mmCIF file of C-alpha atoms in Angstrom:
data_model
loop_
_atom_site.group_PDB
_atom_site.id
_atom_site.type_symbol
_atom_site.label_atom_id
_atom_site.label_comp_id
_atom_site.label_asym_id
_atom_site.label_seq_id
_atom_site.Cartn_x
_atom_site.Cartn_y
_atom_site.Cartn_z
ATOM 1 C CA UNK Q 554 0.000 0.000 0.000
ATOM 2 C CA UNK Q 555 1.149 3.233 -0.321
ATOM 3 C CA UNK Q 556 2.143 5.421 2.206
ATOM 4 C CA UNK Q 557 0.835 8.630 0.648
ATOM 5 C CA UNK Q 558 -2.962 8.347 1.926
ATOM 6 C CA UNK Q 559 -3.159 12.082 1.381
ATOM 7 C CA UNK Q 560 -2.260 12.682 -2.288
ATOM 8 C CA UNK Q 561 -5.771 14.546 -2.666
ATOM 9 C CA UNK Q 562 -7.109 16.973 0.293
ATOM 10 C CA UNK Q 563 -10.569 15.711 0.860
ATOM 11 C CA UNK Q 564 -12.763 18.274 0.146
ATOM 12 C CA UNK Q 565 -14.269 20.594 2.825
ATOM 13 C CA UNK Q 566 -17.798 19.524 3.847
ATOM 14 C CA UNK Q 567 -18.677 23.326 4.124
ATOM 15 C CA UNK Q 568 -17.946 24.099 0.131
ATOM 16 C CA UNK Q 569 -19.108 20.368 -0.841
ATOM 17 C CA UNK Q 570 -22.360 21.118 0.860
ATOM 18 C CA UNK Q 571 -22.750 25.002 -0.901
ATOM 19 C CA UNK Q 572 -22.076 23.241 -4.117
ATOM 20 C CA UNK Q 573 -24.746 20.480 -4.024
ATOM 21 C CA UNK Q 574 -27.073 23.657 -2.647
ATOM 22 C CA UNK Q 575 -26.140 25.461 -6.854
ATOM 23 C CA UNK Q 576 -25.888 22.134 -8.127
ATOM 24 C CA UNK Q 577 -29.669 20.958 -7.339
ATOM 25 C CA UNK Q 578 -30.626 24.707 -8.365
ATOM 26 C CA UNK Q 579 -28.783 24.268 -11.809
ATOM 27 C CA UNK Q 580 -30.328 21.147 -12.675
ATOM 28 C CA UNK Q 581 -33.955 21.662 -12.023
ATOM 29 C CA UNK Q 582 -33.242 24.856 -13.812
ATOM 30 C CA UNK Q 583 -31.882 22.939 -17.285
ATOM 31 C CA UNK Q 584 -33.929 19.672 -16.934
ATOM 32 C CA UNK Q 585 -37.749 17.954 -16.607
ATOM 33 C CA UNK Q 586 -36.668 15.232 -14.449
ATOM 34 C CA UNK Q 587 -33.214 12.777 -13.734
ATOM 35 C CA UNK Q 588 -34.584 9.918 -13.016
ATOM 36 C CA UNK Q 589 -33.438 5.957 -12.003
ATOM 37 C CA UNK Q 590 -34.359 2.702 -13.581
ATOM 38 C CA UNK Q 591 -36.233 1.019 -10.657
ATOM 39 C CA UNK Q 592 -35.300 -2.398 -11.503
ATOM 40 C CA UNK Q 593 -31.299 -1.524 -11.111
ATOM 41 C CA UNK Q 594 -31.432 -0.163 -7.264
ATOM 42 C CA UNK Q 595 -28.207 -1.030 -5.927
ATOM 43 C CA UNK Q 596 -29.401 -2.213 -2.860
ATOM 44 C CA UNK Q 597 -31.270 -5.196 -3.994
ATOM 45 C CA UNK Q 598 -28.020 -6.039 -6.040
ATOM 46 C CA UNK Q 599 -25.680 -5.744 -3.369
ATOM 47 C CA UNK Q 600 -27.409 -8.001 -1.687
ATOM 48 C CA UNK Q 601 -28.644 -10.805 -4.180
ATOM 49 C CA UNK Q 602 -24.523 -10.938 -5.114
ATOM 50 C CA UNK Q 603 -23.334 -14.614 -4.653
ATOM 51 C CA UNK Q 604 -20.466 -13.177 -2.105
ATOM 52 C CA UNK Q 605 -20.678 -12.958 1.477
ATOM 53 C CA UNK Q 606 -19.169 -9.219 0.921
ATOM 54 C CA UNK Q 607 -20.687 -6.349 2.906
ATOM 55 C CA UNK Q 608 -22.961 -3.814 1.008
ATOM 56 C CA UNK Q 609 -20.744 -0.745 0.918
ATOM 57 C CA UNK Q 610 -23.296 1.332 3.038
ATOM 58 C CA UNK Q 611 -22.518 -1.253 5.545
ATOM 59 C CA UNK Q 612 -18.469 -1.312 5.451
ATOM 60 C CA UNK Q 613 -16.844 2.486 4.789
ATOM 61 C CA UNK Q 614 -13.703 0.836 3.769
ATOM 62 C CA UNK Q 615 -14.638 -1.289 0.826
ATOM 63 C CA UNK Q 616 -13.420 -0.240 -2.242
ATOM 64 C CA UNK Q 617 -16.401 1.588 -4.974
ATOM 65 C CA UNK Q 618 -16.046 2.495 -8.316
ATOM 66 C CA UNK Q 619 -18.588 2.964 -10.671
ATOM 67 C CA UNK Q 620 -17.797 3.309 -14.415
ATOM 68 C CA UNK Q 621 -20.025 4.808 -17.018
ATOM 69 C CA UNK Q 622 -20.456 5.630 -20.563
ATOM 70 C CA UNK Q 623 -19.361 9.455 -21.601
ATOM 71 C CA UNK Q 624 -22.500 11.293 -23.489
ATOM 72 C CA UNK Q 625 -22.075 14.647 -22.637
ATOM 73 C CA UNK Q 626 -20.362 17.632 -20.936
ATOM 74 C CA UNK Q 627 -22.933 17.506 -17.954
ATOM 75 C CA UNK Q 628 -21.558 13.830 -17.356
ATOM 76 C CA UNK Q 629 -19.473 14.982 -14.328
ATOM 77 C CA UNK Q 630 -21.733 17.515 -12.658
ATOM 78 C CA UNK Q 631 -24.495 14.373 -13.118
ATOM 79 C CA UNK Q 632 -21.924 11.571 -11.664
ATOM 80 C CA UNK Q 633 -21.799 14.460 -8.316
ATOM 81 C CA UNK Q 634 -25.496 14.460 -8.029
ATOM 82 C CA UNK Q 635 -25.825 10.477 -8.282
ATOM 83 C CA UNK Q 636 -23.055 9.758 -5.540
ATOM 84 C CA UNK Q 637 -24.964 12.515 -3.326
ATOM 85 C CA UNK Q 638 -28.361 10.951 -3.300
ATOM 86 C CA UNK Q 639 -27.444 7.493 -3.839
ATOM 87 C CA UNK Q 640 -24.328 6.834 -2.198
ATOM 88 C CA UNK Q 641 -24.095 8.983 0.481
ATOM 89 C CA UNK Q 642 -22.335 9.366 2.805
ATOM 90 C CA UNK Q 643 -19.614 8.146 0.498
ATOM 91 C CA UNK Q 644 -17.159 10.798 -0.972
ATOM 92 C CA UNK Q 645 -16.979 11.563 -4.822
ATOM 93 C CA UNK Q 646 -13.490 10.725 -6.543
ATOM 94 C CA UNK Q 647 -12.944 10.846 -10.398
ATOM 95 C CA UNK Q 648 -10.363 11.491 -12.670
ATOM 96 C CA UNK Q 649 -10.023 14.089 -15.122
ATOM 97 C CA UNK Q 650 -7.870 15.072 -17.826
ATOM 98 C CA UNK Q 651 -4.931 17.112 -16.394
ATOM 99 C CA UNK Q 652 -5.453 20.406 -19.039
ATOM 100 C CA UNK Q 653 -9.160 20.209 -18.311
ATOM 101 C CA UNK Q 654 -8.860 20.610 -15.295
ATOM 102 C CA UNK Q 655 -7.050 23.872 -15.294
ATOM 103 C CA UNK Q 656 -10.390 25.380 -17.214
ATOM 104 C CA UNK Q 657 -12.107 24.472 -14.759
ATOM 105 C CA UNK Q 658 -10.072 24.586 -11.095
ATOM 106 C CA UNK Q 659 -13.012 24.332 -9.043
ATOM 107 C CA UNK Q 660 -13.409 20.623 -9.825
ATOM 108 C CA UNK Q 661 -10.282 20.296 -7.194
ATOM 109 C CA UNK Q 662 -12.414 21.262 -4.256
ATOM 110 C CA UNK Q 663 -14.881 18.898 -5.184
ATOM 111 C CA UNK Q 664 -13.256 15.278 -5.381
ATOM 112 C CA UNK Q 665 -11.310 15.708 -8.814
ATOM 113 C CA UNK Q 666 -8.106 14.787 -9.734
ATOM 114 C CA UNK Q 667 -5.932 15.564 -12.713
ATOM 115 C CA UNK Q 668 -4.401 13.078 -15.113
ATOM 116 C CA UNK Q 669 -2.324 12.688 -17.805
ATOM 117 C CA UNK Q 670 -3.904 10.838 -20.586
ATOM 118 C CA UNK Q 671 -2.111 8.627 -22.679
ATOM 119 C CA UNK Q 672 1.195 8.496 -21.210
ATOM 120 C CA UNK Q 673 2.416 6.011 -18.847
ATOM 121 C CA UNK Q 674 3.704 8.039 -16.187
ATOM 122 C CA UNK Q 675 -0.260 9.387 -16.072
ATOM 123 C CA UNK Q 676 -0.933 5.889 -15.529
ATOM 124 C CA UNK Q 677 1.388 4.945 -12.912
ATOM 125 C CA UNK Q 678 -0.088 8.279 -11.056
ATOM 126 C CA UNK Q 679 -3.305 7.258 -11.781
ATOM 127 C CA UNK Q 680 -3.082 3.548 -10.126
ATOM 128 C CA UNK Q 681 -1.221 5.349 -6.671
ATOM 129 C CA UNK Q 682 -3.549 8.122 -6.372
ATOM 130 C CA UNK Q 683 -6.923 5.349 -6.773
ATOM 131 C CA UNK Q 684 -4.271 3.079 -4.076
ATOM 132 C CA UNK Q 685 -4.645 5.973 -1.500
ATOM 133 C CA UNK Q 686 -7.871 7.238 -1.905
ATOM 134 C CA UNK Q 687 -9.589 3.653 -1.256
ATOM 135 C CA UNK Q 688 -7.341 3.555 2.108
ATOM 136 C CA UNK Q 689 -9.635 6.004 3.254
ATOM 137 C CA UNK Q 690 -13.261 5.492 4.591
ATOM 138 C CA UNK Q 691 -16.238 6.202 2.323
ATOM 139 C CA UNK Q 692 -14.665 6.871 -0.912
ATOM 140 C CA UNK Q 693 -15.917 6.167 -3.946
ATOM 141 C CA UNK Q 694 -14.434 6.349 -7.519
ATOM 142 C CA UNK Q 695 -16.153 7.615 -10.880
ATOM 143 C CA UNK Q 696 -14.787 6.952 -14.110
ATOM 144 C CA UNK Q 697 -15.784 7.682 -17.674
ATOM 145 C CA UNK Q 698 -13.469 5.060 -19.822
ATOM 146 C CA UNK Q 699 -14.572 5.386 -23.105
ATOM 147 C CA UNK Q 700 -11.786 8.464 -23.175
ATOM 148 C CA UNK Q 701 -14.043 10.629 -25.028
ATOM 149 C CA UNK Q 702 -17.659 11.711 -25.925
ATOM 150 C CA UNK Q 703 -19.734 9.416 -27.886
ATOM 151 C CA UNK Q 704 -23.574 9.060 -28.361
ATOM 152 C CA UNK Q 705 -24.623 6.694 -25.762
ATOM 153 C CA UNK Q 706 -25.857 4.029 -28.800
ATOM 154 C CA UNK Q 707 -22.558 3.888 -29.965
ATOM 155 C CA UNK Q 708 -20.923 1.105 -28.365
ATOM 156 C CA UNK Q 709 -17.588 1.008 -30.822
ATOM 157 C CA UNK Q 710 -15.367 2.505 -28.153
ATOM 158 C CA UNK Q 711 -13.014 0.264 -26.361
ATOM 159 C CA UNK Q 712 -13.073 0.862 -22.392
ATOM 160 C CA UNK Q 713 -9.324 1.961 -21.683
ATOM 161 C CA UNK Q 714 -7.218 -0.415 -19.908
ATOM 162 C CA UNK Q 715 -7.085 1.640 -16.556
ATOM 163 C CA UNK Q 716 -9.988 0.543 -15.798
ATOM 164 C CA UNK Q 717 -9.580 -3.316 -15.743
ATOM 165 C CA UNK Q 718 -5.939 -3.047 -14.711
ATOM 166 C CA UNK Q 719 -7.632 -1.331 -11.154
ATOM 167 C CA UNK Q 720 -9.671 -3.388 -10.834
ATOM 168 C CA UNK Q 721 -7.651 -7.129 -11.322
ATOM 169 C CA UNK Q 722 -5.612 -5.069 -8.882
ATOM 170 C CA UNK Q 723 -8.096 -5.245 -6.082
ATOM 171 C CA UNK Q 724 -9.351 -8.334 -3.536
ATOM 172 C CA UNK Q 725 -12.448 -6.765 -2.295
ATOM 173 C CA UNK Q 726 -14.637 -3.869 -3.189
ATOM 174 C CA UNK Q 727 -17.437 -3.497 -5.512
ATOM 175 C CA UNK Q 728 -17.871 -2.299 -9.334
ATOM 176 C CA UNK Q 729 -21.017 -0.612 -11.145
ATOM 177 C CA UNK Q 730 -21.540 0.206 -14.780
ATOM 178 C CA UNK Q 731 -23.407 2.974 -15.303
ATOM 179 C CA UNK Q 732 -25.409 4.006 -18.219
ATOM 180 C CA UNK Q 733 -26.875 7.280 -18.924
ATOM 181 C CA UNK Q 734 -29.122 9.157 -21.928
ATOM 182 C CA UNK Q 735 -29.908 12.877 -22.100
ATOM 183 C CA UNK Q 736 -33.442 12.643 -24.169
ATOM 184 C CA UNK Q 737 -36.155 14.783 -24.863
ATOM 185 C CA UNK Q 738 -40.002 13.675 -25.289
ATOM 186 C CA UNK Q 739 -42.881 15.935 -24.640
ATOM 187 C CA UNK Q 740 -41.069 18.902 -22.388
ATOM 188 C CA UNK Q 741 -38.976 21.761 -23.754
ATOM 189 C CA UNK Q 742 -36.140 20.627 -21.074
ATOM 190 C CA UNK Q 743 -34.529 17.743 -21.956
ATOM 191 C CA UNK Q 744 -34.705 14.420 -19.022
ATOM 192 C CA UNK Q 745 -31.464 12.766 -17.765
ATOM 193 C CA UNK Q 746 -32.435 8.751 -17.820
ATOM 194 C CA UNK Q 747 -29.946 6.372 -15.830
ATOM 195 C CA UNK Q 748 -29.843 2.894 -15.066
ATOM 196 C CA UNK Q 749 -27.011 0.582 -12.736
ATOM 197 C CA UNK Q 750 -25.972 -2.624 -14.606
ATOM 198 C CA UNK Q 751 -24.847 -6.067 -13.059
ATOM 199 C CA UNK Q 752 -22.672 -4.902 -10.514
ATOM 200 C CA UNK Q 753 -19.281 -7.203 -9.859
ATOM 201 C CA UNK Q 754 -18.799 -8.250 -5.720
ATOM 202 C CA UNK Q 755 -14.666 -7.985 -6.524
ATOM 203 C CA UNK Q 756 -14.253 -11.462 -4.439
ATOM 204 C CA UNK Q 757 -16.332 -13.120 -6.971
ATOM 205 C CA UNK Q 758 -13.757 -12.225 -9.633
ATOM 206 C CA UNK Q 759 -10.479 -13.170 -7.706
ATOM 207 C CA UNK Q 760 -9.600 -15.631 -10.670
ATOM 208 C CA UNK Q 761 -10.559 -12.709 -13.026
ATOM 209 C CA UNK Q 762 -7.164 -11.856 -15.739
ATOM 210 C CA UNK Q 763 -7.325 -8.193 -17.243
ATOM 211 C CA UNK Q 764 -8.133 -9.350 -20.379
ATOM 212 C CA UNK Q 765 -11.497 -11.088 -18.280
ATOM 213 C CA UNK Q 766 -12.220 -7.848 -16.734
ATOM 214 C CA UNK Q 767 -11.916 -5.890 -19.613
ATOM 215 C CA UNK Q 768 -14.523 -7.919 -21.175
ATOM 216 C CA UNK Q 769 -16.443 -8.269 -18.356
ATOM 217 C CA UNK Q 770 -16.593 -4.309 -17.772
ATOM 218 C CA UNK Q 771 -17.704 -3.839 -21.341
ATOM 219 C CA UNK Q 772 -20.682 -6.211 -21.671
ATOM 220 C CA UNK Q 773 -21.744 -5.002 -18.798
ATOM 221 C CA UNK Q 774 -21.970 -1.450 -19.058
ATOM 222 C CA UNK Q 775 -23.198 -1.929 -22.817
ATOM 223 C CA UNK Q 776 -26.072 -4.123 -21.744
ATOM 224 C CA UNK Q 777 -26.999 -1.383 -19.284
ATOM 225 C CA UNK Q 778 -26.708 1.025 -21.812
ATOM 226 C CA UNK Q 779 -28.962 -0.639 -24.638
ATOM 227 C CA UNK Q 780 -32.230 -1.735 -22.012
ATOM 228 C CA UNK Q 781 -31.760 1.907 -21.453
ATOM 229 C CA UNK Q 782 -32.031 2.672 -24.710
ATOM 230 C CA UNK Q 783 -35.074 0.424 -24.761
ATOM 231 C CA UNK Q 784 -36.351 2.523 -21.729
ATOM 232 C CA UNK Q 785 -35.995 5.734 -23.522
ATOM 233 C CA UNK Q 786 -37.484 4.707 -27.004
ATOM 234 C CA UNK Q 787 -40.312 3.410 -25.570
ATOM 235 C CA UNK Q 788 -41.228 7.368 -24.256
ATOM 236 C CA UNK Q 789 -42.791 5.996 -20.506
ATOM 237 C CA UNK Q 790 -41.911 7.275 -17.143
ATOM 238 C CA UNK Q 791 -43.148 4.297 -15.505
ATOM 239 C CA UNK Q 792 -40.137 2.329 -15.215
ATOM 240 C CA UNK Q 793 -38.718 5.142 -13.339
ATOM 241 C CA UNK Q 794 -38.147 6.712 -10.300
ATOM 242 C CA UNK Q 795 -37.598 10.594 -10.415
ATOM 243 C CA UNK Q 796 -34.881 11.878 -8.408
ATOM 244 C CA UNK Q 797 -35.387 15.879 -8.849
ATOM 245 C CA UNK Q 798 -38.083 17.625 -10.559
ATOM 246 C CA UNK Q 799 -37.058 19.839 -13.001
ATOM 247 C CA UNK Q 800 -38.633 23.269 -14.206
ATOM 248 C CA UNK Q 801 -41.985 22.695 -16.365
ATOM 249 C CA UNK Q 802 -43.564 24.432 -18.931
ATOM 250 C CA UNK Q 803 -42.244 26.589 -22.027
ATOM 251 C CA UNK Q 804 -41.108 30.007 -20.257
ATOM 252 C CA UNK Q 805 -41.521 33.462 -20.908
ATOM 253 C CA UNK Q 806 -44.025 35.329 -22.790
ATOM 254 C CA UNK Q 807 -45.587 31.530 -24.253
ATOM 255 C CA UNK Q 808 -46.260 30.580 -20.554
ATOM 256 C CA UNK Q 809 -48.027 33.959 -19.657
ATOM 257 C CA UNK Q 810 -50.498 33.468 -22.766
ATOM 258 C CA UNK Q 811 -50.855 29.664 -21.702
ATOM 259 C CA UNK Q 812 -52.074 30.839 -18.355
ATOM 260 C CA UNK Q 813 -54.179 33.739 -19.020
ATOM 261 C CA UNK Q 814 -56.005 31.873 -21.509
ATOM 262 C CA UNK Q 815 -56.385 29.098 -18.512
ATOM 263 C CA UNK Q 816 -58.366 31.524 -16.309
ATOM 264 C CA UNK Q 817 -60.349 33.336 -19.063
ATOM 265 C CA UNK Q 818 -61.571 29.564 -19.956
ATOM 266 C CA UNK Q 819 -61.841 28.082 -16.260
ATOM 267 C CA UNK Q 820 -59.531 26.105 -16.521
ATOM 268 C CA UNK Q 821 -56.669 25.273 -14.544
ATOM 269 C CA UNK Q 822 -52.994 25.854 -16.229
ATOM 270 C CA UNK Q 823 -51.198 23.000 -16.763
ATOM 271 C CA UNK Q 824 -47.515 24.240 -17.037
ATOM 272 C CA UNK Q 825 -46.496 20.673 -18.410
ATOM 273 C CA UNK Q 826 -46.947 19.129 -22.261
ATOM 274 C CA UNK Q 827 -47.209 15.852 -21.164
ATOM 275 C CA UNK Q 828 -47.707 13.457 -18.505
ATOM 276 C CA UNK Q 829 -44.453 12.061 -17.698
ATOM 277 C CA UNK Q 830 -42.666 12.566 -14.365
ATOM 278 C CA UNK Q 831 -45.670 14.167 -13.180
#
């Protein structure tokens, strides 16, 4: 193990806490609903997994990472809103490319860490800075490992090898694809549609090569990702549980008419197009 446990300064409950405050804010303010496959909670898969592993709400030290496909710029700012209502009390961690992250410098108070991509000595930093973060209680790690944005249908990208090198790495823990979809159906403001996959209990892969996990990882995550695409085509809420509610209606000047023309008729204003998420 390494004896570095404090490569990155946890961030400061007091700024973490102010941030979730905007972040909730931001996101009703620029979508209809985020919502959850029901028939992925975590929960129920932690415990229907075929080792006698804790559930890591139950033991802070266990290793997490969850891995998901990379659709869009609001990917990380969704990952931080996830871990918060799903895996608290657990601590975001992810990785992010090292230039990026000197446009945006922020992301350093809030759990990221900077990397450099494609080179081995980003690698190698990579593999000790994931070694000391999981000595610590109730952290969790995010990764995108597709390496780059691509249309969450398109399933051509190979998951880079950090990924399945961590993980082969490890003798306990858990692992949880992710997929996710930014759609539109019958709102102005487009929905946010996620779903867990199969997660992997670590101790039930001990005998697990990197080439295993590698494959492993990627069926996963791209079964996830096309019963969510399923999900999404079929235009239903039902399947799913809504995590924030997002601002209805059209806005403006269109939402004024909409509502006067409500009370003129006796009617009462519907600021919704539809009846999803409501």
């Amino acid at each position: 193990m390494t004896s570095q446990p404090d490569v990155i300064a946890k961030p400061a409950d007091w700024f973490q806490n102010g941030f979730h405050r905007f972040l909730h804010s931001y996101l009703r303010r620029n979508f209809h609903a985020i919502a959850i496959d029901r028939e992925t909670r975590l929960r129920e898969q932690f415990a229907a997994a075929s080792s006698d592993q804790a559930a890591p709400q139950d033991d802070e030290s266990l290793p997490l990472i969850v891995y998901s496909n990379h659709a869009s710029w609001w990917d990380p700012l969704l990952a931080h809103f996830i871990n918060e209502r799903l895996l608290a009390p657990r601590q975001f961690y992810a990785p992010i490319d090292a230039e990026a992250l000197q446009q945006y410098k922020v992301f350093e108070k809030l759990g990221f860490f900077g990397v450099q991509a494609d080179s081995k000595q980003g690698a190698v930093q990579f593999l000790k800075t994931t070694e000391a973060l999981f000595q610590r209680p109730h952290s969790a790690l995010w990764i995108t490992p597709e390496g780059r944005f691509a249309d969450p249908r398109d399933h051509s990208a190979e998951l880079m090898p950090g990924l399945s090198h961590l993980c082969s790495k490890l003798d306990r823990g858990w692992v949880i694809p992710l997929a996710m979809e930014y759609v539109f159906w019958d709102e102005r403001l487009p929905m946010v549609l996620f779903r867990f996959g199969e997660v992997v209990a670590i101790p039930d892969a001990s005998d697990w090569d990197k080439p295993r996990w590698s494959q492993e990882l990627t069926t996963r995550l791209r079964t996830s990702q096309q019963r969510l695409a399923e999900l999404s085509m079929a235009r239903s809420s039902d399947p799913f549980e809504n995590l924030l509610r997002g601002k209805r209606g059209a806005s403006g000047l269109y939402d004024v008419a909409r509502r006067l023309k409500a009370f003129a008729s006796g009617k009462s204003f519907q600021a919704s197009h539809g009846d999803q998420f409501e």
